[in-house]
Amino acid sequence: MERSVLQHLTPDEIDLVLEGNYPEVLRTHVNACPDCGSLLAGERLVVQWLSALPLHVPAAGFEDRVMARVQVVTPRSALATLRHRALATPTSRALAAGAVLSVLGSLTASIVWSLGHREVLASLGMTALRSVAELGWVVVHGLATTLVEQPWYGSARALVDSPARLAFVAGGLTTAWAAGMLLMRRLIAIPAGSVAHEHI
Amino acid sequence: MAERAAALNALTDQEVVLLARGGQERAYRELVRRYERPIFSLLYRMVRDRELAEDLSQETFVKALNAIESYRPEYKFSSWLFKIANNAAIDHLRRRELDTLSLEGSPHAVTPDAVEATALQIGDRGETPLDIVEAKELGGEIERAIAQLRPEYRACILLRHVDGRAYEEIAEMLDLPLGTVKTYIHRARNELRRLLAHLKE
């Protein structure tokens, strides 16, 4: 519907002008109508005054007072946030559903394949077990050979070749171990009394 | 330290909120720093009591930041925060029935009797000589005129012309129909024009 230049400004039209849109038909009317001209000038002034109002500032330490009452979220709750974000928009929901479906799909496919190829799986398992056993034997054999070839091996063996000597060496080692443990406990014990500067 | 603060400055509200959700206290502080003045200003102008405005501002931030996980990123963080602040102010004003009522009666009154019945006088704020001197200045006059508006009008006009919010955003913040927001703002401007007419000369 065409707007007549004789019609006074409506509230919506005043808003339009205050926002900076001033169609010719409104301008023509305002120029010819003292009531609308005065109304618009008054509204402009009010808006100008309001937009020039300064911001008030809270008392110093406001931020700290707020933070003293705020519980910062923990990484555990971040997991909940991740779930919340995944469900926030249709796109994120679709992506999350796609990821879950692909994981579930691949799991199902592998189970189905395994059930249908048990003999292949058993043969693969046996081969892997045999390889691990062979590797273990090679390592143990290598270590034993290295040990026997050491120059001190003969005297070390002579040290424990009778039950009396073996008991003597075992006793000495046990005593050394117990003394070491006692020393360590004393070193790492938490002091029971007050600590200097603890209130600083 | 300064570099980290500067880095946070460059982030959008949504990004800072994500950091806060990740457990970073400095992100919480950044959100408080960004909005402490606008929120405090709105609440101060709503309740006209500095201490009370500070309490309500604190409540607003504590409530919002403790519920940061329930904030939905598709909405503007500032709208969410202003909504909480406005609700706090309106609840408080309703409880205390402060001297914040319009001379023109309820905006919902339809008959002249209802308008008269709901029309209330502006109460005495116990003004000090300093208040009167301040009120003689332009800013003080405008603040006083705003204080005389109905709380609903006041919230709308402050959000629109002081904070520069869009009508749709205000409607969403205040849970009001768009048409009602426009009407309130229009009536508030009319009332302010009348209250401040003497300043035009």
Coordinates of C-alpha atoms in Angstrom, one line a residue:
Chain A
M1 CA 0.0 0.0 0.0
E2 CA 1.3 3.5 -0.9
R3 CA 2.0 5.8 2.0
S4 CA 0.4 9.2 1.8
V5 CA 2.6 12.3 2.4
L6 CA -0.3 13.7 4.5
Q7 CA -0.2 10.9 7.0
H8 CA 1.6 11.5 10.3
L9 CA 4.7 9.4 11.3
T10 CA 3.9 6.1 12.9
P11 CA 6.1 4.7 15.7
D12 CA 7.7 2.2 13.3
E13 CA 8.5 5.0 10.8
I14 CA 10.0 7.1 13.6
D15 CA 12.2 4.1 14.4
L16 CA 13.2 3.8 10.8
V17 CA 14.3 7.4 10.7
L18 CA 16.1 7.2 14.0
E19 CA 18.0 4.2 12.6
G20 CA 19.2 6.3 9.7
N21 CA 16.7 5.3 7.0
Y22 CA 14.8 8.4 5.8
P23 CA 12.7 7.7 2.8
E24 CA 11.7 10.6 0.7
V25 CA 8.0 10.3 1.4
L26 CA 8.7 10.7 5.1
R27 CA 11.1 13.6 4.6
T28 CA 8.5 15.4 2.5
H29 CA 5.9 14.9 5.2
V30 CA 8.2 16.0 8.1
N31 CA 9.3 19.1 6.2
A32 CA 5.6 20.1 5.8
C33 CA 4.3 19.0 9.2
P34 CA 5.5 21.0 12.3
D35 CA 4.1 18.4 14.7
C36 CA 6.0 15.5 13.2
G37 CA 9.1 17.7 12.8
S38 CA 9.1 18.6 16.5
L39 CA 8.3 15.0 17.5
L40 CA 11.2 13.7 15.5
A41 CA 13.6 16.3 16.7
G42 CA 12.6 15.5 20.3
E43 CA 13.0 11.7 19.8
R44 CA 16.4 12.3 18.2
L45 CA 17.6 14.4 21.1
V46 CA 16.5 11.7 23.6
V47 CA 18.3 9.0 21.7
Q48 CA 21.4 11.1 21.4
W49 CA 21.3 11.8 25.2
L50 CA 20.8 8.1 26.0
S51 CA 23.6 6.9 23.7
A52 CA 26.0 9.4 25.3
L53 CA 25.4 8.1 28.8
P54 CA 28.6 6.8 30.3
L55 CA 29.1 3.3 31.7
H56 CA 29.1 3.0 35.5
V57 CA 32.0 1.2 37.1
P58 CA 31.6 -1.3 39.9
A59 CA 33.9 -1.0 43.0
A60 CA 37.5 -2.2 42.8
G61 CA 37.9 -6.0 43.2
F62 CA 34.6 -6.9 41.6
E63 CA 36.2 -9.5 39.4
D64 CA 37.9 -11.2 42.4
R65 CA 34.7 -11.2 44.4
V66 CA 32.8 -12.9 41.6
M67 CA 35.6 -15.4 41.0
A68 CA 35.6 -16.3 44.8
R69 CA 32.1 -17.6 44.2
V70 CA 32.6 -19.3 40.9
Q71 CA 33.4 -23.0 40.5
V72 CA 35.7 -23.4 37.5
V73 CA 34.8 -26.4 35.5
T74 CA 37.1 -29.4 35.6
P75 CA 38.4 -31.5 32.7
R76 CA 35.8 -34.2 33.7
S77 CA 33.0 -31.7 33.0
A78 CA 34.7 -30.7 29.7
L79 CA 33.8 -34.2 28.5
A80 CA 30.2 -33.3 29.2
T81 CA 30.8 -30.1 27.2
L82 CA 32.1 -32.1 24.3
R83 CA 28.9 -34.2 24.4
H84 CA 26.8 -31.0 24.6
R85 CA 28.7 -29.5 21.6
A86 CA 28.3 -32.6 19.6
L87 CA 24.5 -32.3 20.1
A88 CA 24.3 -28.5 19.7
T89 CA 23.4 -28.2 16.0
P90 CA 21.9 -30.5 13.4
T91 CA 25.3 -30.5 11.6
S92 CA 27.2 -31.5 14.7
R93 CA 24.6 -34.1 15.6
A94 CA 24.9 -35.6 12.0
L95 CA 28.7 -35.6 12.3
A96 CA 28.7 -37.2 15.7
A97 CA 26.1 -39.8 14.5
G98 CA 28.3 -40.5 11.5
A99 CA 31.4 -41.1 13.6
V100 CA 29.5 -43.4 16.0
L101 CA 28.0 -45.4 13.1
S102 CA 31.3 -45.8 11.4
V103 CA 33.0 -47.1 14.6
L104 CA 30.1 -49.5 15.3
G105 CA 30.1 -50.6 11.6
S106 CA 33.8 -51.4 11.6
L107 CA 33.5 -53.3 14.9
T108 CA 30.6 -55.3 13.6
A109 CA 32.3 -56.1 10.3
S110 CA 35.4 -57.3 12.1
I111 CA 33.4 -59.6 14.4
V112 CA 31.4 -61.0 11.5
W113 CA 34.6 -61.6 9.5
S114 CA 36.3 -63.3 12.5
L115 CA 33.4 -65.6 13.1
G116 CA 33.4 -66.7 9.4
H117 CA 37.2 -67.3 9.3
R118 CA 38.0 -69.0 12.5
E119 CA 40.7 -71.4 11.0
V120 CA 42.5 -68.4 9.4
L121 CA 42.5 -66.6 12.8
A122 CA 43.7 -69.8 14.6
S123 CA 46.6 -70.2 12.1
L124 CA 47.6 -66.6 12.4
G125 CA 47.5 -66.9 16.2
M126 CA 49.7 -70.0 16.2
T127 CA 52.3 -68.3 13.9
A128 CA 52.4 -65.2 16.1
L129 CA 52.8 -67.3 19.3
R130 CA 55.6 -69.4 17.7
S131 CA 57.4 -66.2 16.6
V132 CA 57.2 -64.7 20.1
A133 CA 58.5 -67.9 21.7
E134 CA 61.4 -68.1 19.3
L135 CA 62.3 -64.5 20.0
G136 CA 62.1 -65.0 23.7
W137 CA 64.5 -68.0 23.5
V138 CA 67.0 -66.1 21.4
V139 CA 67.0 -63.2 24.0
V140 CA 67.4 -65.6 27.0
H141 CA 70.2 -67.5 25.2
G142 CA 72.0 -64.3 24.3
L143 CA 71.9 -63.0 27.8
A144 CA 73.1 -66.3 29.3
T145 CA 76.0 -66.5 26.9
T146 CA 77.0 -62.9 27.6
L147 CA 76.9 -63.6 31.3
V148 CA 79.0 -66.7 31.2
E149 CA 81.6 -65.0 29.0
Q150 CA 82.2 -62.2 31.6
P151 CA 85.7 -62.2 33.3
W152 CA 84.2 -62.0 36.8
Y153 CA 81.7 -64.8 36.2
G154 CA 84.2 -67.6 37.5
S155 CA 85.0 -65.8 40.8
A156 CA 81.3 -64.9 41.4
R157 CA 80.3 -68.5 40.9
A158 CA 83.1 -69.7 43.2
L159 CA 81.7 -67.2 45.9
V160 CA 78.4 -69.2 46.1
D161 CA 79.6 -72.7 45.3
S162 CA 79.0 -74.0 49.0
P163 CA 75.8 -73.6 51.1
A164 CA 77.7 -71.8 53.9
R165 CA 79.1 -69.2 51.5
L166 CA 75.7 -68.8 49.8
A167 CA 74.0 -68.2 53.2
F168 CA 76.7 -65.6 54.1
V169 CA 76.3 -63.6 50.9
A170 CA 72.5 -63.8 51.0
G171 CA 72.6 -62.5 54.6
G172 CA 74.9 -59.6 53.7
L173 CA 72.7 -58.6 50.8
T174 CA 69.5 -58.7 52.9
T175 CA 71.1 -56.6 55.7
A176 CA 72.3 -54.0 53.1
W177 CA 68.8 -53.8 51.6
A178 CA 67.1 -53.4 55.0
A179 CA 69.5 -50.6 56.0
G180 CA 68.9 -48.8 52.7
M181 CA 65.1 -49.0 53.1
L182 CA 65.3 -47.5 56.6
L183 CA 67.5 -44.7 55.4
M184 CA 65.2 -43.9 52.6
R185 CA 62.1 -43.8 54.9
R186 CA 63.8 -41.3 57.2
L187 CA 64.7 -39.1 54.2
I188 CA 61.2 -38.9 52.7
A189 CA 59.2 -38.8 56.0
I190 CA 56.8 -35.7 56.3
P191 CA 57.8 -33.6 59.3
A192 CA 55.2 -33.7 62.1
G193 CA 56.0 -30.4 63.7
S194 CA 55.3 -26.8 62.3
V195 CA 57.4 -25.5 59.5
A196 CA 59.2 -22.1 59.5
H197 CA 57.3 -19.5 57.4
E198 CA 54.3 -21.8 57.0
H199 CA 51.9 -18.9 57.4
I200 CA 53.5 -16.6 54.8
Chain B
M1 CA 51.2 -12.8 31.3
A2 CA 50.3 -9.6 29.4
E3 CA 50.7 -11.6 26.1
R4 CA 48.2 -14.2 27.3
A5 CA 45.7 -11.5 28.3
A6 CA 46.1 -9.8 24.9
A7 CA 45.5 -13.1 23.2
L8 CA 42.3 -13.6 25.1
N9 CA 41.2 -10.0 24.2
A10 CA 41.4 -11.0 20.5
L11 CA 39.0 -14.0 20.9
T12 CA 35.2 -13.9 20.4
D13 CA 32.9 -14.5 23.4
Q14 CA 32.1 -18.0 22.1
E15 CA 35.8 -18.8 22.0
V16 CA 36.4 -17.5 25.5
V17 CA 33.4 -19.5 26.7
L18 CA 35.0 -22.7 25.2
L19 CA 38.2 -22.0 27.1
A20 CA 36.2 -21.4 30.3
R21 CA 34.5 -24.8 29.7
G22 CA 37.9 -26.3 29.3
G23 CA 38.7 -25.2 32.9
Q24 CA 40.7 -22.1 32.3
E25 CA 40.1 -19.6 35.1
R26 CA 41.6 -16.7 33.0
A27 CA 38.8 -17.2 30.5
Y28 CA 36.2 -16.7 33.3
R29 CA 38.0 -13.6 34.4
E30 CA 38.0 -12.3 30.8
L31 CA 34.2 -12.7 30.5
V32 CA 33.8 -10.8 33.8
R33 CA 36.1 -8.0 32.6
R34 CA 34.3 -7.7 29.3
Y35 CA 30.8 -7.3 30.8
E36 CA 31.2 -6.0 34.3
R37 CA 30.6 -2.4 33.3
P38 CA 27.7 -2.8 30.9
I39 CA 25.9 -5.2 33.3
F40 CA 26.6 -3.0 36.3
S41 CA 25.4 0.1 34.4
L42 CA 22.2 -1.6 33.4
L43 CA 21.5 -2.9 36.9
Y44 CA 22.5 0.4 38.5
R45 CA 20.1 2.3 36.3
M46 CA 17.4 -0.3 37.0
V47 CA 17.6 -0.3 40.8
R48 CA 19.2 3.2 41.4
D49 CA 21.2 1.8 44.3
R50 CA 24.9 1.3 43.9
E51 CA 25.4 -1.4 46.5
L52 CA 22.3 -3.3 45.4
A53 CA 23.4 -3.0 41.8
E54 CA 26.8 -4.5 42.7
D55 CA 25.1 -7.4 44.6
L56 CA 22.8 -8.1 41.6
S57 CA 25.8 -7.8 39.2
Q58 CA 27.7 -10.3 41.3
E59 CA 24.7 -12.7 41.4
T60 CA 24.4 -12.4 37.6
F61 CA 28.0 -13.3 36.9
V62 CA 28.1 -16.1 39.5
K63 CA 24.9 -17.6 38.2
A64 CA 26.0 -17.4 34.6
L65 CA 29.6 -18.6 35.1
N66 CA 28.5 -21.5 37.4
A67 CA 26.1 -22.6 34.6
I68 CA 28.5 -22.0 31.7
E69 CA 28.0 -25.5 30.6
S70 CA 24.3 -25.0 30.0
Y71 CA 25.0 -21.9 27.8
R72 CA 24.0 -22.7 24.2
P73 CA 26.6 -21.3 21.8
E74 CA 24.1 -20.6 19.0
Y75 CA 22.9 -17.6 21.1
K76 CA 25.0 -14.5 21.8
F77 CA 26.8 -14.8 25.2
S78 CA 26.0 -11.1 25.9
S79 CA 22.2 -11.7 25.3
W80 CA 22.3 -14.6 27.8
L81 CA 24.1 -12.6 30.4
F82 CA 21.9 -9.5 30.0
K83 CA 18.8 -11.8 30.2
I84 CA 20.0 -13.1 33.6
A85 CA 20.8 -9.6 34.8
N86 CA 17.5 -8.2 33.7
N87 CA 15.6 -11.1 35.4
A88 CA 17.6 -10.4 38.6
A89 CA 16.6 -6.7 38.5
I90 CA 13.0 -7.3 37.6
D91 CA 12.6 -9.9 40.3
H92 CA 14.2 -7.6 42.8
L93 CA 12.0 -4.7 41.8
R94 CA 8.8 -6.8 42.0
R95 CA 9.8 -8.0 45.4
R96 CA 10.5 -4.6 46.9
E97 CA 8.1 -2.5 44.8
L98 CA 10.6 0.2 44.7
D99 CA 9.9 3.8 43.7
T100 CA 10.2 2.8 40.1
L101 CA 6.6 3.0 38.9
S102 CA 5.3 5.2 36.2
L103 CA 3.1 8.1 36.7
E104 CA 0.9 6.8 33.9
G105 CA -0.1 3.5 35.5
S106 CA 0.3 0.0 34.3
P107 CA 0.9 -0.5 30.6
H108 CA -1.6 -3.3 30.7
A109 CA -4.4 -1.1 32.1
V110 CA -7.1 -0.7 29.5
T111 CA -9.8 1.4 31.2
P112 CA -9.2 4.9 32.7
D113 CA -10.1 3.5 36.2
A114 CA -7.5 0.8 35.9
V115 CA -4.9 3.3 34.7
E116 CA -5.7 5.6 37.7
A117 CA -5.7 2.6 40.1
T118 CA -2.3 1.5 38.9
A119 CA -0.7 4.9 38.7
L120 CA 1.7 5.6 41.5
Q121 CA 3.6 8.6 42.6
I122 CA 7.4 8.7 42.5
G123 CA 8.7 8.2 46.0
D124 CA 11.2 10.2 48.0
R125 CA 14.7 8.9 47.4
G126 CA 16.1 10.8 50.4
E127 CA 18.1 13.1 48.1
T128 CA 21.1 14.8 49.6
P129 CA 22.2 18.3 48.5
L130 CA 24.9 16.5 46.4
D131 CA 22.2 14.5 44.6
I132 CA 20.4 17.7 43.7
V133 CA 23.6 19.3 42.4
E134 CA 24.3 16.2 40.3
A135 CA 20.7 16.2 39.1
K136 CA 21.2 19.7 37.7
E137 CA 23.8 18.4 35.4
L138 CA 22.6 16.9 32.1
G139 CA 23.7 13.3 32.9
G140 CA 22.0 13.5 36.3
E141 CA 18.8 14.8 34.8
I142 CA 18.7 12.0 32.2
E143 CA 19.5 9.4 34.9
R144 CA 16.7 10.7 37.0
A145 CA 14.3 10.7 34.1
I146 CA 15.2 7.1 33.4
A147 CA 14.6 6.2 37.0
Q148 CA 11.0 7.4 36.7
L149 CA 10.2 5.0 34.0
R150 CA 8.4 1.7 34.7
P151 CA 10.9 -1.1 35.1
E152 CA 9.8 -2.8 31.9
Y153 CA 10.1 0.4 29.9
R154 CA 13.4 1.1 31.5
A155 CA 14.9 -2.3 30.7
C156 CA 13.8 -1.9 27.1
I157 CA 15.0 1.6 26.5
L158 CA 18.4 1.0 28.2
L159 CA 19.0 -2.1 26.2
R160 CA 18.0 -0.4 23.0
H161 CA 19.5 3.1 23.2
V162 CA 22.3 2.7 25.8
D163 CA 23.5 -0.8 24.9
G164 CA 22.5 -0.6 21.3
R165 CA 20.7 -4.0 21.1
A166 CA 18.4 -4.9 18.3
Y167 CA 14.6 -5.1 18.9
E168 CA 14.7 -8.9 18.3
E169 CA 17.5 -9.4 20.7
I170 CA 15.7 -7.4 23.4
A171 CA 12.5 -9.4 22.8
E172 CA 14.5 -12.6 23.3
M173 CA 16.3 -11.4 26.4
L174 CA 13.2 -10.2 28.1
D175 CA 10.9 -13.0 26.9
L176 CA 8.5 -10.5 25.4
P177 CA 6.8 -10.3 22.0
L178 CA 8.5 -8.1 19.5
G179 CA 5.5 -5.8 19.2
T180 CA 5.5 -5.3 23.0
V181 CA 9.1 -4.4 23.0
K182 CA 8.5 -1.8 20.3
T183 CA 5.6 -0.4 22.2
Y184 CA 7.5 -0.2 25.4
I185 CA 10.4 1.6 23.8
H186 CA 8.1 4.0 22.0
R187 CA 6.3 4.8 25.2
A188 CA 9.6 5.1 27.1
R189 CA 10.9 7.6 24.6
N190 CA 7.6 9.6 24.8
E191 CA 7.9 9.7 28.6
L192 CA 11.6 10.7 28.5
R193 CA 10.8 13.5 26.0
R194 CA 8.1 14.8 28.3
L195 CA 10.3 14.5 31.4
L196 CA 13.3 16.1 29.8
A197 CA 11.4 18.8 27.8
H198 CA 12.9 21.5 30.0
L199 CA 16.4 20.6 28.9
K200 CA 15.7 21.4 25.2
E201 CA 15.8 25.1 25.8

